[in-house]
Structure formats: C-alpha cells, structure tokens
Coordinates of C-alpha atoms in Angstrom, one line a residue:
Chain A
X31 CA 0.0 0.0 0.0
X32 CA 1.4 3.3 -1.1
X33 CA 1.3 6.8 1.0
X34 CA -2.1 8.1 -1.1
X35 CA -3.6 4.4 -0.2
X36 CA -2.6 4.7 3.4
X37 CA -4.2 8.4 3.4
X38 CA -7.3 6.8 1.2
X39 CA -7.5 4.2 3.8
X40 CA -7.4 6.3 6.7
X41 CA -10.0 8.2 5.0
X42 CA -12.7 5.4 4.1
X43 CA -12.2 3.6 7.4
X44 CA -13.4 7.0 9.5
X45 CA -16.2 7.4 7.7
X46 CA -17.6 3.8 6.8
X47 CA -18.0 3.5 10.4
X48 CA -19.2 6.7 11.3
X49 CA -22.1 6.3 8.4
X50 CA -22.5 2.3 9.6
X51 CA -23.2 3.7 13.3
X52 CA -25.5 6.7 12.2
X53 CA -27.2 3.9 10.0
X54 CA -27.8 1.8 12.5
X55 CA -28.9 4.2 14.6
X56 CA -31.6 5.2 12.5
X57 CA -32.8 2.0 11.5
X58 CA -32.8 0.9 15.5
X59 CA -34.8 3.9 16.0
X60 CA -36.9 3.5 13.3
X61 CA -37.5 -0.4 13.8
X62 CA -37.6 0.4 17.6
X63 CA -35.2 -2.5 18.2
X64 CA -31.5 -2.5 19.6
X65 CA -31.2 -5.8 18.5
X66 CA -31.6 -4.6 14.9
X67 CA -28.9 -1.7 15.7
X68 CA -26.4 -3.7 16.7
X69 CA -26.9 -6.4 13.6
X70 CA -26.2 -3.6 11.4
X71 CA -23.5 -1.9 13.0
X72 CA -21.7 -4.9 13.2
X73 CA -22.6 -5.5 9.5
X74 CA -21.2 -2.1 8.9
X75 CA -17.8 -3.4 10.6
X76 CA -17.7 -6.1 8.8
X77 CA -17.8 -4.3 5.5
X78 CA -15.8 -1.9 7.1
X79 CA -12.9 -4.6 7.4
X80 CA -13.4 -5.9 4.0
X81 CA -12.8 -2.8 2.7
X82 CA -9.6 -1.7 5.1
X83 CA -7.9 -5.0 5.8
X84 CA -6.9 -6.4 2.2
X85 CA -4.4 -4.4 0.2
X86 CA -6.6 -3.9 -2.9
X87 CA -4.8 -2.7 -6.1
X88 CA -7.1 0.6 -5.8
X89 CA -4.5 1.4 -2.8
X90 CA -1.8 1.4 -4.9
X91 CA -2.3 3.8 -7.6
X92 CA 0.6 5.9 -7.2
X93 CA 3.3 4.0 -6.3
X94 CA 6.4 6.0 -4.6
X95 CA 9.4 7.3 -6.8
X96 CA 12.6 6.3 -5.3
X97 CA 16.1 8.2 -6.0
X98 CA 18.4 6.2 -8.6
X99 CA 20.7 4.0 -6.5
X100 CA 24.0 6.1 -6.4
X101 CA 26.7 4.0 -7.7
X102 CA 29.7 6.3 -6.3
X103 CA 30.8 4.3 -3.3
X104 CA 32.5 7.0 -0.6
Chain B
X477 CA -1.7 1.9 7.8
X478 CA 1.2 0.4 6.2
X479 CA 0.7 -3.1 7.1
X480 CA -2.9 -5.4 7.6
X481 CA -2.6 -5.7 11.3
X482 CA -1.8 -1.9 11.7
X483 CA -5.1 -1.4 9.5
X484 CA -7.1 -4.2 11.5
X485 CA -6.0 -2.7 14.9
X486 CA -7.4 0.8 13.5
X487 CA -10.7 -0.4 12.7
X488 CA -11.3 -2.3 15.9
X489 CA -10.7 0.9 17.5
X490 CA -13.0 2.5 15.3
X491 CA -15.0 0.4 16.0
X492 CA -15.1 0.5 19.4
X493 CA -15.3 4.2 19.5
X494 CA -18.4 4.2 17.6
X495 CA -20.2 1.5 19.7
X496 CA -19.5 3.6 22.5
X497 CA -20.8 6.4 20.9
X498 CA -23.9 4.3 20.0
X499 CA -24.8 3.0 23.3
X500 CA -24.4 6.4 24.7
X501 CA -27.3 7.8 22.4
X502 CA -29.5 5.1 22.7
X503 CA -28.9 5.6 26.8
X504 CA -30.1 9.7 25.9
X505 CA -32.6 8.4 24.1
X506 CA -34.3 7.4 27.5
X507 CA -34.6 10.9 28.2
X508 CA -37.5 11.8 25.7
X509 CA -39.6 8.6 26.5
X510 CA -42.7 10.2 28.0
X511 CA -44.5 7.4 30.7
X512 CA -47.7 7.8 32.0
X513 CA -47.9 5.0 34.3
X514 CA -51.3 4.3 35.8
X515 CA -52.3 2.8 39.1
X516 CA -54.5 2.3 41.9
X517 CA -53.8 0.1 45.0
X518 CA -56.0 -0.5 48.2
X519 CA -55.4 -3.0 51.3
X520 CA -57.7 -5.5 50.4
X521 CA -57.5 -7.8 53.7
X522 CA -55.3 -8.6 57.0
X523 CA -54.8 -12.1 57.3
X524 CA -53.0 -12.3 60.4
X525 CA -52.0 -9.4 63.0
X526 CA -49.8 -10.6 65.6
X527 CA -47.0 -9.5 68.0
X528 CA -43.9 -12.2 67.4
X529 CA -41.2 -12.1 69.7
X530 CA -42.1 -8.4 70.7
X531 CA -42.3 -7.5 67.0
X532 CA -46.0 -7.4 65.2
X533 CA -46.1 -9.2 62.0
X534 CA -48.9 -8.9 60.0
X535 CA -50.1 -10.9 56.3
X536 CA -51.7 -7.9 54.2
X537 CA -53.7 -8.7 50.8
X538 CA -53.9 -5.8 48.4
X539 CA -56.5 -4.7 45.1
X540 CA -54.3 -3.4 42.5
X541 CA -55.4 -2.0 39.4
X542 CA -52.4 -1.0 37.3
X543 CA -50.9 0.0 34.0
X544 CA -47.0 0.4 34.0
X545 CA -47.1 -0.6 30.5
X546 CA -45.8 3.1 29.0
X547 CA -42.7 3.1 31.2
X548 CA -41.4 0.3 28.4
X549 CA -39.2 2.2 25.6
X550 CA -37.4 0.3 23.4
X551 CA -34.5 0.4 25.7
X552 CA -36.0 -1.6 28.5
X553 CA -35.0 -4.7 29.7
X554 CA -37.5 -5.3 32.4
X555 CA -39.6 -3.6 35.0
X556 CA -39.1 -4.2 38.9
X557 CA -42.4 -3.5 41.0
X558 CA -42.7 -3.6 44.6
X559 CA -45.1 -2.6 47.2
X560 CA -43.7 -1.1 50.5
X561 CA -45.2 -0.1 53.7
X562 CA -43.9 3.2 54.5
X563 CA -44.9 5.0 58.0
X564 CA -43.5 6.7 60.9
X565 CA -43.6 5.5 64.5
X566 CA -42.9 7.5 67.9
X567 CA -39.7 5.1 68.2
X568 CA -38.4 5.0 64.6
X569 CA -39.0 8.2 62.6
X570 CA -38.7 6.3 59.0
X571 CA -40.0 2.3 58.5
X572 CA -39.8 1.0 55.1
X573 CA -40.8 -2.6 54.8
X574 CA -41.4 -4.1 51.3
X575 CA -44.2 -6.8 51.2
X576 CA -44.6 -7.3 47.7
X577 CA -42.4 -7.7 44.6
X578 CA -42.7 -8.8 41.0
X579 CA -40.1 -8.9 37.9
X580 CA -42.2 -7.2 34.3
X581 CA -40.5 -8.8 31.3
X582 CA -43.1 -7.3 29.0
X583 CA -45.8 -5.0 28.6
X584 CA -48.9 -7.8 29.0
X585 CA -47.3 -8.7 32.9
X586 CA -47.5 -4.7 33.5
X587 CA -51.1 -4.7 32.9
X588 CA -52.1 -5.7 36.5
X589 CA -55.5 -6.5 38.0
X590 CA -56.2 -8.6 40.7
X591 CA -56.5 -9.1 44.1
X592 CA -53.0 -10.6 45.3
X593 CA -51.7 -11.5 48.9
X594 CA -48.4 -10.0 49.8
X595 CA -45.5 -12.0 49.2
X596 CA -43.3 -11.3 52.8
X597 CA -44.8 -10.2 55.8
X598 CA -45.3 -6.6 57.3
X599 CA -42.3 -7.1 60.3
X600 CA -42.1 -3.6 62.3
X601 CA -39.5 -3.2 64.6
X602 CA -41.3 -3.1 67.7
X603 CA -45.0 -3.5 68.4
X604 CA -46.4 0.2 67.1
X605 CA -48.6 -0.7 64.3
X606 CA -51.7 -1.1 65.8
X607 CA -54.3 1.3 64.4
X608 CA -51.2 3.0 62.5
X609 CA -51.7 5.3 59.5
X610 CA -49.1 4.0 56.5
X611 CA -48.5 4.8 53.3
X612 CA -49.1 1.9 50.5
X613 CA -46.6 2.8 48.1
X614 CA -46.3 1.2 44.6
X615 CA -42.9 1.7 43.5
X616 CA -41.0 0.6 40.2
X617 CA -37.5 1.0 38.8
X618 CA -37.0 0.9 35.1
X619 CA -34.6 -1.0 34.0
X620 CA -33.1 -0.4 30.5
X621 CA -30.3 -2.7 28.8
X622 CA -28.0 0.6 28.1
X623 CA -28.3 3.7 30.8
X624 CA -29.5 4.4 33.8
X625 CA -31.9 2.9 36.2
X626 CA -35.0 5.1 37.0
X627 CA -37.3 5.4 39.8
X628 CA -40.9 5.7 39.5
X629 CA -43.4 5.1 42.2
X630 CA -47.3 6.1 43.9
X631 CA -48.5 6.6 46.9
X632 CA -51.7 5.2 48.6
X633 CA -52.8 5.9 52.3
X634 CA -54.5 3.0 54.3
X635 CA -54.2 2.0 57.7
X636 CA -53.9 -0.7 60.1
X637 CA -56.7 -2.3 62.2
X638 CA -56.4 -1.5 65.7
X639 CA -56.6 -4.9 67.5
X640 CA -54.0 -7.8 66.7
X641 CA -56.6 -10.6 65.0
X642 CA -56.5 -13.4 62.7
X643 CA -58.6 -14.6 60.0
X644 CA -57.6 -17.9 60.9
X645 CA -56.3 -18.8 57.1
X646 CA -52.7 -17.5 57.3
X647 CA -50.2 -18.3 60.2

C-alpha cells in the first residue's frame, strides 16, 4: 500500500464507520429494536474490514518514486 | 496503515469508538420517552395481625389495578415493581418494609388487575402498628439494557386495624 492508499485508507475507514453507526442508529430507531442496531452496526464493521484489511490494487495507484541508487561508493 | 494488522487494529478501534458512541445515544434516548404510568392500590385484607417475639407481624392482601405498561421504551429490559409499607412511628422516625415484589418482562405482565396476597410479611420493629396510618406505596424502577436505572413510584394511604386478629387462614 502506497502513502495516497494509506491516506485513502485512513480516509474510508473514518467514515464507513461513522455512516455504519449513524445507520444503525436510525434504522434501530426506526424499527424500535437494539437488537436490529447492533446487527447492522456490526454488518457495517464487517464491510468496514473488507474494505480496510486487504491491500486492494485501488491502494496502490501511485506508487512512490525512489532516488536512482548512487553507484559512487564514498 | 502500512501493514494489515496496523489497519485491523485501526478499525477495531473505530469500532469500538463508535459503539460507544452508540450505546451512549440510545442511553439519551431514554430521556425523551414520556411514561404515563397508571395505578390504583388498596389493602384489600389482613390475614394475620400478631405480635412475634415483641415485634407485630402482619399478612396484608392488596386490590391493584395498574398499567405500568408506558414506562417500556425500546430500551428496557425489564420492570421491577414492589409494594412497601412506609410509616413513621414514635420510636423509629422512618420504616420502610417491602411486602410485595414482581419482575415485568413485558408490557402484557405490567397490565395488572387482581387481588393478590403479599408476598413477605409486614415485620415492624417493635410493636407500634396497631391502628397506624401507613403509606401503601407502589414503586418501580425501570430497568433499560444501556443507561440508567430510573425510579418511579405512587402513593396510597390505608391504615392498620387496631386490634391484633386473625382470619384464621394464614399463620
């Protein structure tokens, strides 16, 4: 995983589980049932993980650009 | 974020944070539940009026007609009810003595009404209830699976007879 991947990561992690836990809120409040909140939250962590854990190639877009290996030895 | 186990350790914290977070509103949530618990309780009967030991002990019976079913939210586990016999006496200024008790796992068992006896005797501490004024007070905590535990409770007056006596089916 590059830098921008790590960033991306970062990124999609925050707010997959801040909209999984205002989802489940919602639908727990609307359904009037904390066992229903907690199923999808968890769902939502579960995707959550899918999404973070793996090294998809969608994390590695822009891979880094390393300096040419100096070949002066000092 | 470099490495899978960095990024699993992240989301579990996440995680964690927003569960917190979660159980925190559902516990607010309790706040805007409006109850409008209902009830009416009389002494129905004394069974048995007797001093024990020095101490009178009496078996009450009680007519309840009661609705607690509104203090459910979807937050609550269960209900505890419990009937206590609250009065004052020249030798102790404050006697509590619970007589009656029931666990409400759903709204149908809040919906009481019947004629009941009391599940533990009336003990007071000393021999001063004869012809004493007490208060019958219907009292329930609310208890919710996230948040805190509520009070909630009605008070009744009645009074004891004024001569020990027995209806000869209890003790």
């Amino acid at each position: 995983m590059d830098l921008k991947g790590q960033q991306l990561c970062e990124a999609l992690a925050t707010y997959l589980i801040l909209f999984s836990a205002i989802v489940a809120f919602l639908f727990g409040i609307g359904t009037q049932s904390l066992r229903n909140l907690f199923c999808v939250y968890g769902a939502g962590v579960g995707l959550t993980c899918l999404v973070i854990i793996p090294n998809w190639p969608f994390y590695n877009r822009n891979p880094m650009k390393w300096l040419p290996r100096s070949l002066k030895k000092d | 974020m470099h490495s899978a186990t960095y990024r699993l350790n992240a989301v579990a914290t996440m995680a964690f944070t927003g569960l917190l977070a979660l159980c925190l509103a559902v516990s607010v949530t309790e706040l805007a539940h409006k109850a409008n618990p209902e009830a009416s309780l009389k002494m129905h009967g004394v069974h048995h009026f007797k001093p024990l030991g020095g101490n009178d002990e009496a078996v009450l019976s009680f007519q309840m007609k009661g609705d607690l079913s509104s203090c459910f939210s979807w937050n609550t586990k269960q209900l505890f009810a419990y009937i206590k016999i609250v009065y004052e006496t020249e030798r102790h200024v404050r006697n509590e003595v619970t007589v009656w008790d029931k666990v409400m796992t759903s709204t149908e068992e809040a919906r009481i009404e019947e004629a009941f006896l009391s599940k533990y005797a009336l003990v007071d501490n000393g021999s001063d209830l004869r012809g004493r004024d007490v208060n019958l007070t219907l009292a329930w905590n609310v208890m919710p699976y996230i948040g805190a535990l509520y009070f909630g409770e009605k008070v009744f007056a009645a009074k004891m007879p004024s001569e020990y006596m027995s209806d000869g089916r209890q003790g």
